[in-house]
XYZ file of N, CA and C in Angstrom:
225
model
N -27.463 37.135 12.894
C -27.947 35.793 12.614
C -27.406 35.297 11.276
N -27.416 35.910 10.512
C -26.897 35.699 8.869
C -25.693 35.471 8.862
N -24.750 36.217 9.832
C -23.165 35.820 9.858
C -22.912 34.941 10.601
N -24.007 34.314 11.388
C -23.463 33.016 12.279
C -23.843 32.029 11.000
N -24.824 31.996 10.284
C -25.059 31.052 9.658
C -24.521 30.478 8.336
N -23.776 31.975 7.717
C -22.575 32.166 6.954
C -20.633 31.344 7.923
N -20.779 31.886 8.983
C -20.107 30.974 9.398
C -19.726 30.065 9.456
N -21.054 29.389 10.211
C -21.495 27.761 9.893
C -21.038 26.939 8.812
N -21.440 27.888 7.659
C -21.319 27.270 6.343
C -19.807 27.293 5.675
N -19.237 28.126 6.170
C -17.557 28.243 6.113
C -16.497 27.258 7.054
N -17.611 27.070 8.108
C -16.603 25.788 8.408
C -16.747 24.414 8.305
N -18.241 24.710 7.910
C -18.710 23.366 7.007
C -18.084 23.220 5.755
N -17.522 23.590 5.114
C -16.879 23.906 3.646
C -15.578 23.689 4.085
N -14.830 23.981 5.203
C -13.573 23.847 5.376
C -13.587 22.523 5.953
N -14.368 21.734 6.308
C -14.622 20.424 6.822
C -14.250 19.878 5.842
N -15.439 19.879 5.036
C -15.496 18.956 4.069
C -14.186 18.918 3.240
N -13.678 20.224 2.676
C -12.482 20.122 2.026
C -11.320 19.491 2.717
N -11.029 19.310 4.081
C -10.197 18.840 4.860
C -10.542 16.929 4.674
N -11.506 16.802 4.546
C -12.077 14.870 4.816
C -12.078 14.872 2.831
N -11.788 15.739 2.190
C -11.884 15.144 0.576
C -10.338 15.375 0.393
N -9.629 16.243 0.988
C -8.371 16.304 0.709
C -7.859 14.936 1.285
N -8.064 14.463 2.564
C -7.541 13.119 3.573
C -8.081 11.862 2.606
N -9.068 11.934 1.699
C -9.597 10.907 1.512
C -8.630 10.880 -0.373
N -8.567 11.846 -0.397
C -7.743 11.573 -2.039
C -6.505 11.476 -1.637
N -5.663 11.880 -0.348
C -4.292 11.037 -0.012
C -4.394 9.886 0.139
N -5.550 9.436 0.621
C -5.359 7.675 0.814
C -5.833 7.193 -0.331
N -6.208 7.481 -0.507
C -6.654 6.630 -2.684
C -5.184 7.162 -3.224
N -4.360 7.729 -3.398
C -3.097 8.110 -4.309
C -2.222 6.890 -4.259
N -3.168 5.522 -5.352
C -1.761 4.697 -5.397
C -0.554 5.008 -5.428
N -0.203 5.786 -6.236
C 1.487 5.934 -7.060
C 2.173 6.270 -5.360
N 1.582 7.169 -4.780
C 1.924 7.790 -3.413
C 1.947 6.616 -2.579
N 1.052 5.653 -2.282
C 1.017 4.435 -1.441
C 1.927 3.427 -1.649
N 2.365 2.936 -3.038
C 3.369 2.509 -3.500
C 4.518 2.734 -3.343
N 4.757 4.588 -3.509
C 6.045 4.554 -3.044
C 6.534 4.642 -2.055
N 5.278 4.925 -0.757
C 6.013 4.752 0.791
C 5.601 3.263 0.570
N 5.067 2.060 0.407
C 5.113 1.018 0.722
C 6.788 0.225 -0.183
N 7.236 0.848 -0.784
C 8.945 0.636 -1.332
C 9.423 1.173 -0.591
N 9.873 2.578 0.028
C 10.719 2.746 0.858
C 10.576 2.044 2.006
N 9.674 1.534 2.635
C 9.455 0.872 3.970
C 10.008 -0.533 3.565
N 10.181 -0.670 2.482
C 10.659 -2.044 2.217
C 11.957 -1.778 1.748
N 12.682 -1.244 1.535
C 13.741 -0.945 1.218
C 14.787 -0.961 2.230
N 13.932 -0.015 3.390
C 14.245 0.342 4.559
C 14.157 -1.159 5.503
N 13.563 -1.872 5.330
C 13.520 -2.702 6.548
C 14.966 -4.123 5.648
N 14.402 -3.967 4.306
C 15.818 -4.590 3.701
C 17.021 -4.414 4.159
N 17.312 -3.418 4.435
C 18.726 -2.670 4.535
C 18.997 -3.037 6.149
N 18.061 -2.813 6.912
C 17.923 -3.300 8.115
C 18.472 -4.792 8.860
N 17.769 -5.449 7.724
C 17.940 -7.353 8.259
C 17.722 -7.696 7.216
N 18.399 -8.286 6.204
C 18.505 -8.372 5.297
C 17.404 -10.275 5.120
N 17.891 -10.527 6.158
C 18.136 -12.329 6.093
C 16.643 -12.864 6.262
N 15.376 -12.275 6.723
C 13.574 -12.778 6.697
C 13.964 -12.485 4.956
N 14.358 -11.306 4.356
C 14.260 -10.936 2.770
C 14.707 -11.938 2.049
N 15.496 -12.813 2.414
C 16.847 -13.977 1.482
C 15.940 -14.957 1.451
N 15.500 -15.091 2.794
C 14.298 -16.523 3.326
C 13.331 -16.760 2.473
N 12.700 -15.634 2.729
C 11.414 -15.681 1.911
C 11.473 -15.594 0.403
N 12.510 -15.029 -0.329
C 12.903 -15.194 -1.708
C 13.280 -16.656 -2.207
N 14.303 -17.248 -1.483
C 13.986 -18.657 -1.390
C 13.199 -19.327 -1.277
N 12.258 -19.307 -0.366
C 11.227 -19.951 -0.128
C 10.265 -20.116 -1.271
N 9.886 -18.933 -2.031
C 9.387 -18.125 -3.143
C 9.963 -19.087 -4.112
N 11.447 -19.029 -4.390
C 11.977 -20.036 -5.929
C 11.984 -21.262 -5.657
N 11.544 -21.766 -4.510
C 11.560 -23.322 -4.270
C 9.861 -23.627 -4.374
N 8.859 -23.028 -3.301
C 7.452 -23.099 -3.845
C 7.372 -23.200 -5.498
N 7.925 -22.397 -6.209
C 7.671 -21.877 -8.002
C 8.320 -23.448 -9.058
N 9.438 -23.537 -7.967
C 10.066 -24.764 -8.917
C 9.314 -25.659 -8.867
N 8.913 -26.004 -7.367
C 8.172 -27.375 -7.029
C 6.601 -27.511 -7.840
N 6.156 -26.063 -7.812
C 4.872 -25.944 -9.164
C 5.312 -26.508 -10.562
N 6.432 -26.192 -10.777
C 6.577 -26.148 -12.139
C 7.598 -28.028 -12.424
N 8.003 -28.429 -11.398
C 8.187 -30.233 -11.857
C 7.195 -30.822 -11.449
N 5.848 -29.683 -10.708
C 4.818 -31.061 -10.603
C 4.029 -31.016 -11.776
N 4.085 -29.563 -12.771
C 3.150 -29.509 -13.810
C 4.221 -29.850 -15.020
N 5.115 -30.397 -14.625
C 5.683 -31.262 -15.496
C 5.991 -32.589 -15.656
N 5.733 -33.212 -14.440
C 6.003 -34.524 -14.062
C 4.869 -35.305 -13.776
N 3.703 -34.313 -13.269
C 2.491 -35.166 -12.869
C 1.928 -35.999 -14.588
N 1.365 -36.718 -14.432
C 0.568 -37.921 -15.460
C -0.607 -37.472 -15.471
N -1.243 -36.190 -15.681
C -2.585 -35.999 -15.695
C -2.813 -36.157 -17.429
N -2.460 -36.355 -18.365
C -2.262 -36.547 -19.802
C -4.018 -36.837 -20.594
């Protein structure tokens, strides 16, 4: 009875260490960061041209902020 319940408790312990180990890989910014760069790197290299789009898109939104907070008459 004592070694089933010693058991128990050994694979309860190996549980838990298995769901705290899974749970501190997914909290490891620096780690999440750097597969979320290679996946972007990777899909860059891929099709380059949604990447060009949207960078454009990006310096034209930024400009158009920046002659309306220069041009608007709110004074």
């Amino acid at each position: 009875m004592a070694d089933d319940i010693e058991a128990k408790v050994a694979a309860a312990r190996a549980e838990l260490a298995d769901t705290l180990d899974a749970i501190e890989d997914k909290l490891n910014v620096p780690k999440r960061v750097s597969e979320l760069t290679e996946r972007a790197k990777a899909s860059y290299e891929r099709n380059p041209l949604p990447w060009i789009i949207g960078a454009v898109g990006a310096a034209i939104a930024v400009a158009g902020v920046v002659a309306w907070a220069i041009l608007s008459d709110d004074d």
